Every structure is written in structure tokens, then in C-alpha cells.
Tab-separated table of C-alpha atoms and ligand atoms in Angstrom:
chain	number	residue	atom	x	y	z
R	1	UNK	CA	-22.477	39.441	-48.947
R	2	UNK	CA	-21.205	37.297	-46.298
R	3	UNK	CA	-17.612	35.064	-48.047
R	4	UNK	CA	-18.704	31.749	-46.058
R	5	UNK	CA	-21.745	30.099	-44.813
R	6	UNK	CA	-21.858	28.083	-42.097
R	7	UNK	CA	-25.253	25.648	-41.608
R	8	UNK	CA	-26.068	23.841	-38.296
R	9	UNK	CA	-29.515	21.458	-37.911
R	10	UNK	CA	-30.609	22.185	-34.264
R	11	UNK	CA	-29.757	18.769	-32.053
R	12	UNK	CA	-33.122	17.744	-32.199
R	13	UNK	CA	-35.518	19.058	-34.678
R	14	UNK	CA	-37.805	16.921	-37.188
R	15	UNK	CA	-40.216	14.129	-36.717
R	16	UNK	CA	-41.308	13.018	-32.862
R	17	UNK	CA	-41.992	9.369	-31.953
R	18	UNK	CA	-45.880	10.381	-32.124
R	19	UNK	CA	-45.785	11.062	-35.724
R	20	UNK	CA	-43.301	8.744	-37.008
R	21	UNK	CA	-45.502	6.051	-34.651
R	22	UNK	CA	-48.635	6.869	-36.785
R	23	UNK	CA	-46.707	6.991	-40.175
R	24	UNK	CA	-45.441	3.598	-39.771
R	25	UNK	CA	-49.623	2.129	-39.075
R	26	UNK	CA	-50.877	3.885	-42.609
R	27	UNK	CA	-48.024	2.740	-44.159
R	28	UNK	CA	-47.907	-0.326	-42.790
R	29	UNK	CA	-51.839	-0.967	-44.090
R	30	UNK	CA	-51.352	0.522	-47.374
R	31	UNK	CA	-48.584	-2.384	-47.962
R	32	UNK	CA	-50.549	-4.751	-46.838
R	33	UNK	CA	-53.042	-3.631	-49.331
R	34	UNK	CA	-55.587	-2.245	-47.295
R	35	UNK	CA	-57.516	1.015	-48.004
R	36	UNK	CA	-57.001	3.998	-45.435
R	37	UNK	CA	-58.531	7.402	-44.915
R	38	UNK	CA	-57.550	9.516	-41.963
R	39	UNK	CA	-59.945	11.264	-39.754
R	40	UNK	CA	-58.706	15.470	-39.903
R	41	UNK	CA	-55.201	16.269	-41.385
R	42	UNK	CA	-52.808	13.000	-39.559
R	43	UNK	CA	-50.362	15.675	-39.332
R	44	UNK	CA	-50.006	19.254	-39.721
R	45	UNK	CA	-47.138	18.836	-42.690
R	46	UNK	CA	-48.361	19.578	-46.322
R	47	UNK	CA	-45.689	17.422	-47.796
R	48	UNK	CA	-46.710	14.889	-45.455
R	49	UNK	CA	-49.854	15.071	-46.146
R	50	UNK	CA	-49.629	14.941	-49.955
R	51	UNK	CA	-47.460	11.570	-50.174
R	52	UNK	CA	-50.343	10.184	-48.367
R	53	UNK	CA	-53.048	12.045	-50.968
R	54	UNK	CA	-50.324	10.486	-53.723
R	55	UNK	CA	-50.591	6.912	-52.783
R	56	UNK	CA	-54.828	7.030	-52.309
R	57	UNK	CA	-54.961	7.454	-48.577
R	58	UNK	CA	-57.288	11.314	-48.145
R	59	UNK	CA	-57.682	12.864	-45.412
R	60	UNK	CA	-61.604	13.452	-44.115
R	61	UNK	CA	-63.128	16.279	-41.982
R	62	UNK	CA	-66.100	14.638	-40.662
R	63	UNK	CA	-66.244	10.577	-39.835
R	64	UNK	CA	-70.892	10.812	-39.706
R	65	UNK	CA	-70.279	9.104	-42.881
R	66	UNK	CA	-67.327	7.079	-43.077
R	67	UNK	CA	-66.123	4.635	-46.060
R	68	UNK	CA	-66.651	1.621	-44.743
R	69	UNK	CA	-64.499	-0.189	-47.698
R	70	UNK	CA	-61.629	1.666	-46.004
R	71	UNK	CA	-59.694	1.850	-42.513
R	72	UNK	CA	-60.095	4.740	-40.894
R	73	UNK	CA	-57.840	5.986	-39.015
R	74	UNK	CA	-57.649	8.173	-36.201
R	75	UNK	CA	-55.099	11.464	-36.182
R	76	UNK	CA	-52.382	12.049	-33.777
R	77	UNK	CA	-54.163	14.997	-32.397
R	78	UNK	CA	-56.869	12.705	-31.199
R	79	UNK	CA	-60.788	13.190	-31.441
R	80	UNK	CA	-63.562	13.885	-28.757
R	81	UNK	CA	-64.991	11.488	-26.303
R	82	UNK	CA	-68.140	11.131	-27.529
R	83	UNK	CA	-67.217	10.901	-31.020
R	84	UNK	CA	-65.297	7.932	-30.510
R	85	UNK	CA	-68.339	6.448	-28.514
R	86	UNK	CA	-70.591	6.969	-31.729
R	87	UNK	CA	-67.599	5.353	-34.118
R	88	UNK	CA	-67.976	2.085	-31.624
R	89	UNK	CA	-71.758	2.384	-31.402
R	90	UNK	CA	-71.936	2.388	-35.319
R	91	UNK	CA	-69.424	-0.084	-35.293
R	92	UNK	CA	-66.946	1.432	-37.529
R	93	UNK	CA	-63.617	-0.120	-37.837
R	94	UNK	CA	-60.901	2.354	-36.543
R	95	UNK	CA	-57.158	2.286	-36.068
R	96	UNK	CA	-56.238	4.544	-32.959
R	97	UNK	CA	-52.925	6.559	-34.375
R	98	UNK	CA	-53.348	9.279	-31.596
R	99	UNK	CA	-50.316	9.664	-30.185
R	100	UNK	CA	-49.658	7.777	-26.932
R	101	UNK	CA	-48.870	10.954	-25.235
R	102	UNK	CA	-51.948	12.929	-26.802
R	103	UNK	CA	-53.732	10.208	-24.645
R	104	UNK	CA	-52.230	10.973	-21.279
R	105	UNK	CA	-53.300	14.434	-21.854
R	106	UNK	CA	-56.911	12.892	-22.168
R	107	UNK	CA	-56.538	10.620	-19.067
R	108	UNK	CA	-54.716	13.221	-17.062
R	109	UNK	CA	-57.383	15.939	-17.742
R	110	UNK	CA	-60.301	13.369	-16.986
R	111	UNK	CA	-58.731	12.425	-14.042
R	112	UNK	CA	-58.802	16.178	-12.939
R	113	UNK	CA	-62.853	15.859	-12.965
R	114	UNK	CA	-63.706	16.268	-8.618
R	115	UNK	CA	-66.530	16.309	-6.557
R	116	UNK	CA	-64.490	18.671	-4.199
R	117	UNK	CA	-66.395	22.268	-4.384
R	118	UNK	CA	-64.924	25.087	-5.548
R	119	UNK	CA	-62.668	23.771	-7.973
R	120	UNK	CA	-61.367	25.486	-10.985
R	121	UNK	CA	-59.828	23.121	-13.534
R	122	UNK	CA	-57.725	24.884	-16.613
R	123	UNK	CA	-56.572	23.442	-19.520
R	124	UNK	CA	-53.422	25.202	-21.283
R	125	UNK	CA	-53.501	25.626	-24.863
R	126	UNK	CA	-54.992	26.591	-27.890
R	127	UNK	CA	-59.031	26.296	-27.527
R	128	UNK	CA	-59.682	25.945	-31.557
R	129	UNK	CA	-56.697	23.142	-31.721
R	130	UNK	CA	-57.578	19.312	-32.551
R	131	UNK	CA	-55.655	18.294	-29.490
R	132	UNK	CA	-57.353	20.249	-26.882
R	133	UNK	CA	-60.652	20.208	-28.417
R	134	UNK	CA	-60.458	16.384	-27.500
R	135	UNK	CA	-58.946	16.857	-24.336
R	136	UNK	CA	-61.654	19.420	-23.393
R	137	UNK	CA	-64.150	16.392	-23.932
R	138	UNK	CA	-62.910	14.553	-20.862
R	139	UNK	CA	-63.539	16.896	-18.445
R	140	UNK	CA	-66.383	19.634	-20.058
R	141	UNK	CA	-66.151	21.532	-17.183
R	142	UNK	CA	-62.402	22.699	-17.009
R	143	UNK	CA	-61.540	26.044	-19.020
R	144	UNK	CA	-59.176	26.380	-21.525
R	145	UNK	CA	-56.693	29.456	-21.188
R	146	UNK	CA	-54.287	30.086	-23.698
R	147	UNK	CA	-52.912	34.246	-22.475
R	148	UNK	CA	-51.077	35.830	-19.550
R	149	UNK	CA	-54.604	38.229	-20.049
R	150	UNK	CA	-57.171	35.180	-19.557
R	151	UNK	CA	-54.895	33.825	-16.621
R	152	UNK	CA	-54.732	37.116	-14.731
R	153	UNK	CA	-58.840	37.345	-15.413
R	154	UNK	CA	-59.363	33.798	-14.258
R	155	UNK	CA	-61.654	34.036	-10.649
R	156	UNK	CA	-59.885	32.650	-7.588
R	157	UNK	CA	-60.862	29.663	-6.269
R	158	UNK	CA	-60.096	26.964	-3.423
R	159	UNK	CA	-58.276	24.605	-5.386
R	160	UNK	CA	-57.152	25.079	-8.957
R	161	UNK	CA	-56.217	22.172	-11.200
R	162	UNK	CA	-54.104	22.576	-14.232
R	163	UNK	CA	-53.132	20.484	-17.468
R	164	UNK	CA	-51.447	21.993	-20.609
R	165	UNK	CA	-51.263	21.064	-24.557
R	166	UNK	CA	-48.246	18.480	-25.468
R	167	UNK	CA	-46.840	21.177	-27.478
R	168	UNK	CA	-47.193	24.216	-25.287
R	169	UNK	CA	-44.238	26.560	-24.813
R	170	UNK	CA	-42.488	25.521	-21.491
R	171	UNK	CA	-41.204	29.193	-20.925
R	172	UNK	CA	-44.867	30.420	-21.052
R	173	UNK	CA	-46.937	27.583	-19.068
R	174	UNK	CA	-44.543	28.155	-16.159
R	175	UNK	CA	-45.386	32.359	-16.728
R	176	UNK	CA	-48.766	30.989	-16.408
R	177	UNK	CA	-48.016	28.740	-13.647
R	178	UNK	CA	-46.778	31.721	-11.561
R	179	UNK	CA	-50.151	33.755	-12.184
R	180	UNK	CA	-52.102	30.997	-10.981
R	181	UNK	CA	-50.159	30.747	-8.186
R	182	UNK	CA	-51.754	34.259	-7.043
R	183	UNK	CA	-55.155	32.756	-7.502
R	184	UNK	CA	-55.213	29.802	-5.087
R	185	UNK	CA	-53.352	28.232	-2.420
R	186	UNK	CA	-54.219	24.782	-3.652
R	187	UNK	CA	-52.650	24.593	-6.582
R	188	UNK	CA	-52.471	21.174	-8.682
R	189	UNK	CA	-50.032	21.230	-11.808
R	190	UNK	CA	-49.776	18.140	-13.995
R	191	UNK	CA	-47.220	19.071	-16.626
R	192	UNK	CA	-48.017	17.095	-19.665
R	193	UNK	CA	-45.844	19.026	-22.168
R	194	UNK	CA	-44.434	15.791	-24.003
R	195	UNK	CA	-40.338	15.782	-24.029
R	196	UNK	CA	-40.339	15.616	-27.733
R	197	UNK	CA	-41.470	19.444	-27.459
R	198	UNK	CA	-38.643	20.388	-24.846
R	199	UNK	CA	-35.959	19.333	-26.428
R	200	UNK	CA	-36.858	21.232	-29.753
R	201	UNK	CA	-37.473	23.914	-27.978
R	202	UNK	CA	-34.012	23.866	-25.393
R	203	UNK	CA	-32.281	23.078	-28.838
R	204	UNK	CA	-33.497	25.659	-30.529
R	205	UNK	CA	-32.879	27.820	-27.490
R	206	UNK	CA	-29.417	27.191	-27.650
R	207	UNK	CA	-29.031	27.389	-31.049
R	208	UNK	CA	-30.488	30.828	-32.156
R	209	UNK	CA	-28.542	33.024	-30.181
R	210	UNK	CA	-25.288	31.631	-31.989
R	211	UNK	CA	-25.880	32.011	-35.344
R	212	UNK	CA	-26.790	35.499	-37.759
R	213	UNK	CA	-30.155	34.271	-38.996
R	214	UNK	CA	-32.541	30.874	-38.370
R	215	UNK	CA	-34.933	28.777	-40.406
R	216	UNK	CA	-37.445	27.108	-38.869
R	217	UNK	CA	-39.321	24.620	-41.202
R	218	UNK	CA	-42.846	23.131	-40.285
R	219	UNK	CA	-46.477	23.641	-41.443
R	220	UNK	CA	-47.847	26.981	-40.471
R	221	UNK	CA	-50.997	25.136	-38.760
R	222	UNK	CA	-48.647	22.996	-36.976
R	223	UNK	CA	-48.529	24.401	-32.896
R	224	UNK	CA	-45.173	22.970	-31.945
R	225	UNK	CA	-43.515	25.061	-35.115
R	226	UNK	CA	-45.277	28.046	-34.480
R	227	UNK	CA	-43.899	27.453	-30.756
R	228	UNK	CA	-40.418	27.146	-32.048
R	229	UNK	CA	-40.620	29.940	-34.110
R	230	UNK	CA	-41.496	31.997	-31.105
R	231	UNK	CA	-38.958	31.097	-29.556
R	232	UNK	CA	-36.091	31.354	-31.930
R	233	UNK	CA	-37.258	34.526	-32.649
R	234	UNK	CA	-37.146	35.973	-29.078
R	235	UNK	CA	-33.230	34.925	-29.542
R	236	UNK	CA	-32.342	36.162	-32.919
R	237	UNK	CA	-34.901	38.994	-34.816
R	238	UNK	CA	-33.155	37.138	-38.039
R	239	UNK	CA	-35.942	33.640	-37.730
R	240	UNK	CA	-37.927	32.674	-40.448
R	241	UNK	CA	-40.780	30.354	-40.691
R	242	UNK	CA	-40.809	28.448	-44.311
R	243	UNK	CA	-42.781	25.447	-44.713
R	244	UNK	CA	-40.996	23.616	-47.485
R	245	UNK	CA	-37.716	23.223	-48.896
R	246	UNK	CA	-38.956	24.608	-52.026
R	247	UNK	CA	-40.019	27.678	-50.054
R	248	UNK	CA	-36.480	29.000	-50.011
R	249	UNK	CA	-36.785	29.507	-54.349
R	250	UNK	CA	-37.133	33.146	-54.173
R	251	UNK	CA	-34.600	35.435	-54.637
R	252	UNK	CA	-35.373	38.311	-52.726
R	253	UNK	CA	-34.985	35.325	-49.649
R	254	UNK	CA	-32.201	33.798	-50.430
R	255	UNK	CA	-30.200	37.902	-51.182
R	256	UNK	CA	-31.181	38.319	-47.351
R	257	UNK	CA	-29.800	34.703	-46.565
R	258	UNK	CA	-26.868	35.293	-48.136
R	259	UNK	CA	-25.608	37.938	-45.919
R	260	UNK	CA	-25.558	36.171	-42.843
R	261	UNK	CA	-22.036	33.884	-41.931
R	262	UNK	CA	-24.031	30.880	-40.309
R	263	UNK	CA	-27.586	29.701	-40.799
R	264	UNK	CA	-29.579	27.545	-37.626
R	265	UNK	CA	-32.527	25.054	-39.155
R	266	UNK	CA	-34.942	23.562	-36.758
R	267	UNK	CA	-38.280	21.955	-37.721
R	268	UNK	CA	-41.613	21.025	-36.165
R	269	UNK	CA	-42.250	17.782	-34.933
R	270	UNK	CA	-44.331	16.920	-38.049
R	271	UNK	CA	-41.129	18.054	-40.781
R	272	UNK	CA	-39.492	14.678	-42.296
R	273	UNK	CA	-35.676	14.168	-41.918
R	274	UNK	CA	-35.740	14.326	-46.015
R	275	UNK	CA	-37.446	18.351	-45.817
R	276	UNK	CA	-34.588	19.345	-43.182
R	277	UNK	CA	-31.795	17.402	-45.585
R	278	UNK	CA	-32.869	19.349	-48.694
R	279	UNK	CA	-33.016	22.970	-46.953
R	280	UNK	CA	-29.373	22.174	-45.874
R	281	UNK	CA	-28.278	20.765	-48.949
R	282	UNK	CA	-30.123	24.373	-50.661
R	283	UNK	CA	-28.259	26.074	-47.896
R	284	UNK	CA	-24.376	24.767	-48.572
R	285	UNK	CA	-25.156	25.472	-52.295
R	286	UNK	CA	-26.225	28.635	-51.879
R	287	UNK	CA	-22.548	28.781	-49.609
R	288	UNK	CA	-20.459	27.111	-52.878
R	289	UNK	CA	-22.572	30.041	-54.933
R	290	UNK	CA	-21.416	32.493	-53.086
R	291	UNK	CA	-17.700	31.290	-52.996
R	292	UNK	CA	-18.064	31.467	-57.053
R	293	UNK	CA	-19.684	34.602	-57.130
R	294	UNK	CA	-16.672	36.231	-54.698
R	295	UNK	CA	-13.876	34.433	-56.747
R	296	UNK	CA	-15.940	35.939	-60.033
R	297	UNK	CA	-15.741	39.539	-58.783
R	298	UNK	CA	-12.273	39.279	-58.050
R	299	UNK	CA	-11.119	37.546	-61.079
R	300	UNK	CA	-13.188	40.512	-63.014
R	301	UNK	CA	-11.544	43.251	-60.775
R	302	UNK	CA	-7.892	41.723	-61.200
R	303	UNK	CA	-8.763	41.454	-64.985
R	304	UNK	CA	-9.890	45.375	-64.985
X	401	SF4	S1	-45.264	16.430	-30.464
X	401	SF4	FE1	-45.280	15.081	-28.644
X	401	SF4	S2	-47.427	14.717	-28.225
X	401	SF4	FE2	-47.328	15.538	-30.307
X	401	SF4	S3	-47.238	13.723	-31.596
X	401	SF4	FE3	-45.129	14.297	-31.175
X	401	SF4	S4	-44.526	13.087	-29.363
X	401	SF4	FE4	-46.752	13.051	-29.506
């Protein structure tokens, strides 16, 4: 058992503008009085996700039939061209909470749609994700790639155009870069990673390596935690992926904790400031614990 704990909170880790930008609409309706309900899950943050579910505002998977006594609102992951056609054909009133950089994705990749021949255009990212699902949308003929394996199996072509998902890994869309590279000489990148993504991930990066063991807090749906999980744990085999604060009640967790002399926490860009607070606050206690427990042993030893 390690005598002191030390507990650092990555430089930037927590909430994004995108998120805290869409927060601050539904909450800013629900005080006003109005009724909400959010098209897919806002977020990908359970605790997040029930406050909302606490104060009335639910979360629905399909807007054919919408409430029309309610607001809806659109998710920060954004939603399909043509469904938000129908929603202004019906007439339904929406409140766009996709996150202003979400959007550029969607204007960049439609933007990518040519008339020149023999153009391949690629998306980057995960094909079943909200995000890209919608970006795919504006341009239905790019293909989505999301492995080193589907980029080295892509066909060459004369021009290759490229996007890639806010929250992509930086490390690995530049890996991917490098294949295409091999597969055209006209190659056109538009990097649309958002910067709330790379400077989790370069804090994270600079983190890990420093300390004996990491915690990285987010949902396990959520793609920028996974990414920063991946990371961290290319830096330090010690990184574990909790969702909650009240993930860390388990002893056989917190026995492996305690042997390590400094802790690293980063979160997802969906975790709330309060979440990171209350797994450092867990993590000094479990430091003042182990203080006691040392000064117990030796006062029984010296009394023996
Ligand atoms: S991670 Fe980036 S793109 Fe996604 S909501 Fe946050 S700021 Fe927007």
C-alpha cells in the first residue's frame, strides 16, 4: 500500500463549449416554464442525462411523432438532412442545440460533394455514431472509414477528399492521413477535429505517463472518452474507464487504487465539473484513509 496519494485533474478535461452551450438552452426553457424533450440522448453522460429525466425533460428516439405541447430540441450530435427537412415540412417547433462545430462538420462534408470525376470522398469516424450518421447525409456519396484496414482497402482514385468526426483521435486520423496519401496524388484534407478534443487529448497525453495509474470518467457511449481512454492507456497500462463518481464504491477498485503514489483524472467532454470534483474529493479520502490505516498498523506494531 502506497503511504501518500497524490491526485492531479488533467488541464483540461470535463464539459466542452458544445455541451455546456446546449445545457444552458434546456435549462434556460425549463425556467422559463416551457416543456422540453430532446431528440436522441443530448449527451452521452448518464448523470447528465438523468437531472434532465428528474426535472420532466425525456429524451426521445424517434421525432415521426413528436409532442407538440413540448419544445423539442435537437442533440449536440446533430440529426440527418432530410430529417430536419420533414421537422420544417410538418412544421414542428425545434430548438437547434447541435453543436456549432457538429455543424461545420455538416457544411464542410457537403461542401466536399464535386462534379469532378473520379473522386473519392471519406468521412473519418465511427459509421453507427449520431454525429456522422448526420454528416453522412450531406454528402451520401462519401464513405465512412473508421480502421488503418478499411483505409489500406480503400481503391485509388484521382482526387481523394477527406473530413473526420469532431472527436476523432488526432494521433490516428493523421495514421490515416498518411495511408491515403499512398492512394492519390490529389489529396484534400479538411481537419475538422474540434479543439475541445485536442486539448483533452494533449492533456491527457501529458499527463498519463507521469503518474502510477489514471481515471478517466465519461459515459461508455460517449466517443471522445472512449478516445481518451485510448490514449491514456497507450501511456500508462494502469487507465481505467469509470463512468460515475459512485463507480469507484467497490473495494476490490479502490485495494488496486490504493497502491499507486499519484492518481491522473480526465473526463469526456460530456462529464460535469461536479462528477470530476467528487472522484477527487473520493480520491484524497481514500489518501487521508490510508494515512490512518499506516499510522494504525504502526501504533498496533509499537503496542505489540
Ligand atoms: S466535443 Fe467538440 S464538437 Fe463535440 S460538442 Fe464538444 S465542442 Fe462540440
Amino acid at each position: 500500500m502506497a503511504l501518500f496519494m497524490k491526485v492531479y485533474v488533467a488541464e483540461e478535461a470535463g464539459f466542452c463549449f458544445g455541451v455546456k452551450r446546449a445545457l444552458n438552452i434546456i435549462n434556460s426553457l425549463h425556467e422559463k416554464g416551457h416543456e422540453v424533450q430532446v431528440y436522441g440522448q443530448l449527451i452521452h453522460n448518464r448523470s447528465v442525462l438523468d437531472d434532465l429525466k428528474a426535472k420532466g425533460i425525456d429524451c426521445i428516439d424517434s421525432i415521426d411523432q413528436p409532442d407538440p405541447k413540448k419544445t423539442l430540441i435537437i442533440r449536440t450530435h446533430g440529426i440527418p438532412k432530410q430529417v430536419e427537412a420533414n421537422l420544417k415540412k410538418n412544421g414542428v417547433k425545434y430548438i437547434d442545440a447541435t453543436c456549432p462545430l457538429v455543424k461545420k462538420l455538416q457544411e464542410t462534408t457537403e461542401g466536399l460533394n464535386t462534379n469532378t470525376p473520379n473522386t473519392q470522398i471519406v468521412i473519418v469516424g465511427d459509421r453507427n455514431h449520431p454525429e456522422i450518421i448526420a454528416a453522412k447525409s450531406y454528402c451520401p456519396d462519401a464513405i465512412v472509414i473508421d480502421s488503418e484496414e478499411e483505409a489500406h482497402n480503400m481503391k485509388s482514385s484521382d482526387h481523394i477528399r477527406v473530413v473526420v468526426q469532431t472527436t476523432s483521435d488526432v494521433d490516428f486520423f493523421e495514421h490515416i492521413i498518411s495511408i491515403l496519401e499512398n492512394k492519390t496524388e490529389n489529396l484534400h484534407i479538411q481537419n475538422t477535429i474540434c479543439s475541445a478534443t485536442k486539448v483533452r487529448q494533449e492533456a491527457i497525453k501529458k499527463l498519463a505517463p507521469r503518474v502510477d495509474g489514471v481515471i478517466v470518467v465519461g459515459g461508455k457511449n460517449s466517443s471522445n472518452t472512449k478516445k481518451l481512454y485510448n490514449i491514456a492507456l497507450k501511456k500508462n497500462k494502469n487507465t481505467f474507464h469509470i463512468e460515475k463518481s459512485s463507480d469507484l464504491n467497490d473495494a476490490h477498485f479502490t485495494g488496486k487504487l490504493k497502491e499507486f503514489k499519484s492518481i491522473g483524472i480526465t473526463a469526456g467532454a460530456s462529464t460535469p465539473p461536479e462528477e470530476i470534483k467528487k472522484i477527487e474529493k473520493f480520491l484524497n479520502n481514500l489518501t487521508s484513509n490510508i494515512e490512518k490505516e499506516t499510522n494504525h498498523g504502526r501504533t498496533e506494531r509499537n503496542a505489540g
